[in-house]
Coordinates of C-alpha atoms and ligand atoms in Angstrom, one line a residue:
M10 CA -1.2 11.7 20.2
I11 CA -2.8 8.3 20.3
G12 CA -0.8 5.1 20.3
F13 CA -1.9 1.5 19.6
D14 CA -0.2 -1.7 20.6
I15 CA 0.8 -2.7 17.1
I16 CA 3.6 -5.3 17.2
R17 CA 4.9 -5.7 13.7
L18 CA 4.1 -6.4 10.1
A19 CA 3.2 -10.1 10.3
H20 CA 1.9 -11.3 6.9
A21 CA 0.7 -10.4 3.4
E22 CA -1.7 -11.9 1.0
F23 CA -1.0 -11.9 -2.8
N24 CA -3.6 -12.6 -5.4
V25 CA -2.0 -14.8 -8.1
T26 CA -3.3 -16.1 -11.4
D27 CA -1.9 -19.7 -11.3
L28 CA -1.5 -21.4 -7.9
E29 CA 0.7 -24.3 -9.2
R30 CA 3.1 -22.0 -10.9
A31 CA 3.2 -19.9 -7.8
R32 CA 3.9 -22.9 -5.6
D33 CA 6.9 -23.8 -7.7
F34 CA 8.4 -20.4 -7.3
Y35 CA 7.6 -19.8 -3.6
V36 CA 8.0 -23.4 -2.2
N37 CA 10.5 -25.1 -4.6
A38 CA 12.7 -22.2 -5.5
L39 CA 12.4 -19.7 -2.6
G40 CA 12.0 -22.4 0.1
F41 CA 8.9 -21.2 1.9
I42 CA 7.2 -23.9 4.0
E43 CA 3.7 -24.8 3.0
T44 CA 1.6 -25.0 6.1
E45 CA -1.6 -26.0 4.2
A46 CA -3.5 -25.4 1.0
D47 CA -6.9 -25.7 -0.6
S48 CA -8.0 -25.3 -4.2
N49 CA -7.8 -21.5 -3.9
H50 CA -5.1 -20.8 -1.4
I51 CA -1.6 -21.7 -0.3
Y52 CA -0.6 -20.7 3.2
L53 CA 3.2 -20.2 3.6
R54 CA 5.5 -19.7 6.5
A55 CA 9.2 -18.9 6.8
I56 CA 11.8 -20.8 8.8
E57 CA 11.5 -18.8 12.0
D58 CA 7.7 -18.6 12.0
G59 CA 5.9 -20.4 14.8
N60 CA 2.6 -19.3 13.3
H61 CA 0.4 -20.5 10.5
H62 CA 1.5 -18.1 7.8
C63 CA 3.4 -15.0 6.8
L64 CA 2.3 -15.1 3.2
V65 CA -0.9 -16.3 1.6
L66 CA -1.2 -16.9 -2.2
T67 CA -4.8 -16.7 -3.3
K68 CA -6.1 -17.6 -6.8
A69 CA -7.6 -14.7 -8.7
D70 CA -8.2 -13.5 -12.3
T71 CA -5.9 -10.5 -11.8
P72 CA -2.8 -10.3 -9.7
S73 CA -2.9 -7.7 -6.9
L74 CA -2.2 -7.1 -3.2
N75 CA -5.0 -8.6 -1.2
H76 CA -3.8 -7.2 2.1
I77 CA -0.9 -6.6 4.4
A78 CA -1.4 -7.4 8.1
Y79 CA -0.1 -6.1 11.4
R80 CA -0.2 -8.2 14.6
V81 CA -1.5 -6.4 17.7
G82 CA -0.7 -7.1 21.4
S83 CA -4.2 -8.2 22.5
E84 CA -7.8 -8.8 21.2
E85 CA -8.9 -5.6 23.0
E86 CA -6.6 -3.6 20.8
L87 CA -8.7 -4.5 17.8
Y88 CA -11.8 -2.8 19.4
K89 CA -9.8 0.3 20.2
L90 CA -8.7 0.4 16.6
E91 CA -12.3 -0.2 15.4
A92 CA -13.5 2.8 17.4
F93 CA -10.6 5.0 16.0
F94 CA -11.2 3.9 12.4
Q95 CA -14.9 4.4 12.7
A96 CA -14.3 8.0 14.0
Q97 CA -12.0 8.5 10.9
N98 CA -14.7 7.2 8.6
L99 CA -12.4 4.8 6.9
P100 CA -13.8 1.8 4.9
M101 CA -13.6 -1.1 7.4
R102 CA -14.9 -4.7 7.9
W103 CA -14.4 -7.6 10.3
V104 CA -12.8 -10.7 8.9
E105 CA -14.3 -13.5 11.0
K106 CA -12.2 -16.3 12.6
D107 CA -10.9 -18.7 10.0
E108 CA -12.3 -16.7 7.0
E109 CA -8.6 -16.5 6.4
R110 CA -7.4 -20.0 7.5
G111 CA -5.5 -20.0 10.8
Q112 CA -6.3 -16.4 11.7
G113 CA -8.6 -15.2 14.5
R114 CA -11.1 -12.4 14.2
A115 CA -9.4 -9.5 12.4
L116 CA -10.1 -5.9 11.4
R117 CA -9.5 -4.9 7.8
I118 CA -9.4 -1.3 6.6
Q119 CA -8.6 0.8 3.6
D120 CA -6.0 3.1 5.0
P121 CA -6.0 6.8 4.1
A122 CA -3.6 6.0 1.3
G123 CA -5.9 3.4 -0.2
F124 CA -4.0 0.3 1.0
P125 CA -5.8 -2.8 2.3
V126 CA -4.5 -3.2 5.8
E127 CA -5.5 -5.7 8.4
F128 CA -5.0 -5.9 12.2
F129 CA -5.2 -9.3 14.0
F130 CA -4.2 -10.8 17.3
E131 CA -4.9 -14.6 17.1
M132 CA -3.0 -16.9 14.8
E133 CA -2.8 -20.7 14.8
K134 CA 0.5 -22.2 15.9
A135 CA 2.7 -24.1 13.4
E136 CA 5.9 -26.0 13.8
R137 CA 8.9 -23.7 14.0
M138 CA 11.6 -25.0 11.6
L139 CA 14.5 -22.8 12.9
Q140 CA 16.6 -25.8 14.0
K141 CA 15.5 -28.3 11.3
F142 CA 18.6 -27.3 9.4
N143 CA 18.3 -30.3 7.2
Q144 CA 15.0 -28.9 5.8
H145 CA 16.1 -25.3 5.1
T146 CA 16.2 -24.8 1.3
G147 CA 16.0 -22.2 -1.5
A148 CA 16.5 -18.7 -0.2
K149 CA 16.3 -19.8 3.4
I150 CA 13.9 -17.0 4.3
K151 CA 13.6 -16.5 8.1
R152 CA 10.6 -14.1 8.5
I153 CA 8.7 -11.3 7.0
D154 CA 10.2 -7.8 7.6
H155 CA 8.4 -4.9 5.9
A156 CA 6.1 -3.6 3.2
N157 CA 7.1 -0.9 0.8
C158 CA 4.1 1.1 -0.3
L159 CA 3.8 3.8 -3.0
V160 CA 1.5 6.6 -1.9
T161 CA 0.2 9.8 -3.6
D162 CA 0.3 12.0 -0.5
I163 CA 3.4 11.2 1.4
Y164 CA 3.2 14.0 3.9
C165 CA -0.3 13.2 5.0
I166 CA 0.1 9.4 5.2
H167 CA 3.5 9.7 7.0
K168 CA 1.9 12.0 9.5
W169 CA -1.1 9.7 10.0
Y170 CA 1.0 6.6 10.7
M171 CA 3.3 8.6 13.1
E172 CA 0.8 10.8 14.9
E173 CA -2.4 8.6 14.9
L174 CA -1.1 5.0 15.0
G175 CA 2.2 5.8 16.8
F176 CA 4.8 4.5 14.3
K177 CA 8.3 5.8 14.6
C178 CA 10.6 7.1 11.9
S179 CA 14.1 5.7 11.4
E180 CA 15.1 7.3 8.1
Y181 CA 13.5 9.6 5.5
T182 CA 14.3 11.1 2.1
V183 CA 13.7 14.7 1.1
V184 CA 13.5 16.4 -2.3
G185 CA 14.1 20.0 -3.4
S186 CA 16.5 22.7 -2.4
A187 CA 17.3 23.5 1.2
E188 CA 14.7 26.4 1.3
N189 CA 12.1 24.3 -0.4
E190 CA 12.6 20.8 1.0
R191 CA 9.8 18.3 1.0
L192 CA 9.3 14.8 2.2
W193 CA 9.8 12.2 -0.5
A194 CA 9.9 8.9 1.4
S195 CA 9.9 7.6 5.0
W196 CA 10.9 4.4 6.8
L197 CA 8.5 3.7 9.7
H198 CA 8.8 1.0 12.4
R199 CA 6.9 -0.7 15.2
K200 CA 9.4 -3.5 15.9
P201 CA 12.9 -2.2 16.8
S202 CA 14.4 -2.4 13.3
V203 CA 14.5 0.2 10.5
H204 CA 11.0 -0.5 9.2
D205 CA 7.8 -2.3 9.1
L206 CA 6.4 0.1 6.5
A207 CA 8.2 2.2 3.9
L208 CA 6.2 5.0 2.2
V209 CA 7.4 6.4 -1.1
N210 CA 5.9 9.3 -3.1
E211 CA 4.7 7.8 -6.4
R212 CA 1.7 6.9 -8.4
G213 CA -0.5 5.0 -5.9
P214 CA -1.8 3.2 -4.1
R215 CA 0.6 0.4 -5.3
L216 CA 2.6 -2.1 -3.5
H217 CA 6.3 -1.9 -4.5
H218 CA 7.5 -5.0 -2.5
I219 CA 7.4 -7.1 0.6
G220 CA 10.8 -7.5 2.3
F221 CA 11.7 -10.9 3.9
W222 CA 14.6 -11.3 6.3
V223 CA 17.5 -13.7 5.6
D224 CA 20.6 -14.3 7.7
D225 CA 23.4 -12.5 5.8
A226 CA 24.8 -11.3 2.5
K227 CA 26.2 -14.8 1.6
T228 CA 22.7 -16.2 2.0
I229 CA 21.4 -13.7 -0.5
L230 CA 24.2 -14.6 -3.0
D231 CA 23.5 -18.3 -2.5
A232 CA 19.8 -17.6 -3.1
C233 CA 20.6 -16.1 -6.5
D234 CA 22.6 -19.2 -7.4
Y235 CA 19.8 -21.4 -6.3
L236 CA 17.1 -19.4 -8.2
A237 CA 19.3 -19.3 -11.4
A238 CA 20.0 -23.0 -11.2
S239 CA 16.2 -23.7 -10.7
G240 CA 15.4 -21.9 -14.0
Y241 CA 14.5 -18.5 -12.3
A242 CA 17.4 -16.4 -13.4
L243 CA 15.1 -13.9 -15.2
H244 CA 13.1 -13.5 -12.0
I245 CA 16.1 -11.7 -10.3
E246 CA 15.1 -8.2 -11.1
R247 CA 17.6 -6.0 -9.2
S248 CA 21.0 -7.6 -8.5
P249 CA 22.4 -7.9 -5.0
G250 CA 23.7 -4.7 -3.4
R251 CA 23.7 -2.6 -0.3
H252 CA 21.2 0.2 0.4
G253 CA 22.3 3.5 1.7
T254 CA 18.9 3.9 3.4
S255 CA 18.6 1.2 6.0
N256 CA 22.1 -0.1 5.4
A257 CA 20.5 -3.4 4.3
F258 CA 22.0 -5.9 1.9
F259 CA 19.4 -6.9 -0.7
V260 CA 18.3 -8.6 -3.9
Y261 CA 14.9 -8.1 -5.5
V262 CA 13.0 -11.0 -7.2
R263 CA 9.6 -11.2 -8.9
D264 CA 7.1 -14.0 -9.1
W265 CA 5.3 -15.1 -12.2
D266 CA 2.6 -12.4 -11.7
G267 CA 5.1 -9.5 -11.0
H268 CA 4.8 -9.5 -7.2
R269 CA 8.1 -8.2 -6.0
L270 CA 10.0 -9.6 -3.0
E271 CA 13.1 -8.2 -1.4
L272 CA 15.5 -10.6 0.3
Y273 CA 16.8 -8.3 3.0
T274 CA 19.4 -8.4 5.8
G275 CA 21.8 -6.2 7.8
D276 CA 19.8 -3.3 9.1
Y277 CA 20.1 -2.2 12.7
F278 CA 18.4 -1.5 16.1
T279 CA 16.3 1.6 16.3
N280 CA 14.5 1.7 19.7
D281 CA 16.8 3.8 21.8
P282 CA 14.9 6.9 23.1
D283 CA 17.3 9.4 21.7
W284 CA 17.2 7.9 18.2
E285 CA 17.2 10.6 15.5
P286 CA 15.9 9.8 12.1
I287 CA 18.6 9.8 9.3
K288 CA 17.9 12.2 6.5
W289 CA 18.8 11.5 2.8
H290 CA 18.4 13.6 -0.3
L291 CA 16.7 12.0 -3.3
E292 CA 19.6 13.1 -5.5
D293 CA 22.2 11.4 -3.4
P294 CA 23.5 8.5 -5.6
Q295 CA 24.3 6.4 -2.5
R296 CA 20.8 6.6 -1.1
A297 CA 19.2 3.7 -3.0
T298 CA 22.4 1.8 -3.5
F299 CA 25.4 2.6 -1.3
W300 CA 27.7 1.6 -4.1
G301 CA 26.2 4.2 -6.4
T302 CA 24.7 1.9 -9.0
E303 CA 21.2 2.6 -10.4
P304 CA 18.2 0.3 -10.0
P305 CA 16.7 -1.0 -13.3
Q306 CA 13.8 0.8 -14.9
T307 CA 11.3 -1.9 -14.1
W308 CA 12.2 -1.6 -10.4
K309 CA 11.6 2.2 -10.6
K310 CA 8.4 2.0 -12.6
E311 CA 6.5 -1.2 -11.9
A312 CA 4.4 -2.0 -8.8
M313 CA 1.3 -4.1 -7.9
L314 CA -2.2 -2.8 -7.8
V315 CA -4.1 -3.2 -4.5
Q316 CA -7.6 -4.6 -3.7
N317 CA -10.6 -2.8 -2.2
I318 CA -11.4 -4.5 1.1
L319 CA -15.2 -4.1 0.6
T320 CA -15.7 -4.8 -3.2
G321 CA -12.7 -6.9 -4.1
E322 CA -12.1 -4.5 -7.0
L323 CA -8.8 -3.0 -7.8
V324 CA -8.2 0.5 -6.3
E325 CA -7.8 3.2 -8.9
V326 CA -4.2 4.5 -9.3
K327 CA -3.7 8.3 -9.0
E328 CA -0.8 10.6 -9.7
P329 CA 1.2 11.9 -6.6
V330 CA 0.1 15.2 -5.2
S331 CA 3.7 16.4 -5.1
K332 CA 5.8 16.0 -8.3
K333 CA 9.6 15.7 -8.2
V334 CA 11.5 19.0 -8.3
T335 CA 15.1 18.6 -9.2
K336 CA 17.7 21.2 -8.1
Ligands
FE2_409 FE1 -4.7 -11.7 7.1
FE2_410 FE1 12.5 -2.9 1.2

């Protein structure tokens, strides 16, 4: 088994069709802090961030996921990863310093599931707003937490992140009868929380959502009031609730282009050496929502296309290898 010093999911870049409209949603309504902007980009950070950005909005003709990015522990780690990805024959390119404003030299790949994934070490500093309480507004988002990715071959990609990159599993979902049980979803982490990356068996590669951490359930309820009073009631897609998986309290919102964000809080510590992953069955009504309520159809069906790191084109969506088998 190989391991790499990957610290955590640290930012994402969304391609959006209208920057001004996006700014109103992300800055005025959600309360992200604008670090800087140019005619094609807005660089955003959250309240706790001491770095340049945790979310980039980039102007494009078609909305899609540009990339998700993991921070690594040193510059040298990037060269170890380069050698590994080269041996794996994965599409890969170097993103030079400041090609993405504020970011040092970074390595970008298309992972085996087809996702645009970046690894970086260096990021420009920015003012940390944690104790500027008089400037916290909107949803009061503290930091990025995780990416939820829809993949066509859950077993292989789960194994790749675990066995090759050294991610750990906190929880997972199976489908099928006891004799014929198969993996349906997994929650993988680098930082000592439930996840940096969730993998779900679906049509893919598509990004389901990016999760952002907020303080508590009351902050999530207040965020809904703030969004609704700001004219964004219809952007609240899945009402607040508690997940069975991860124990987190949540609400899901969508931007003008359909990018989905989860406001997320209340998961738990996972780094003890004797941690044993928690197993759920897909048919358990308390898995997705602990209170037993069903998510809306749009939440179940819709997700964002992802970009090819070499051509900029959208990656073709395929059917999952393993179809759902109900008992
Ligand atoms: Fe990046
Ligand atoms: Fe999530």
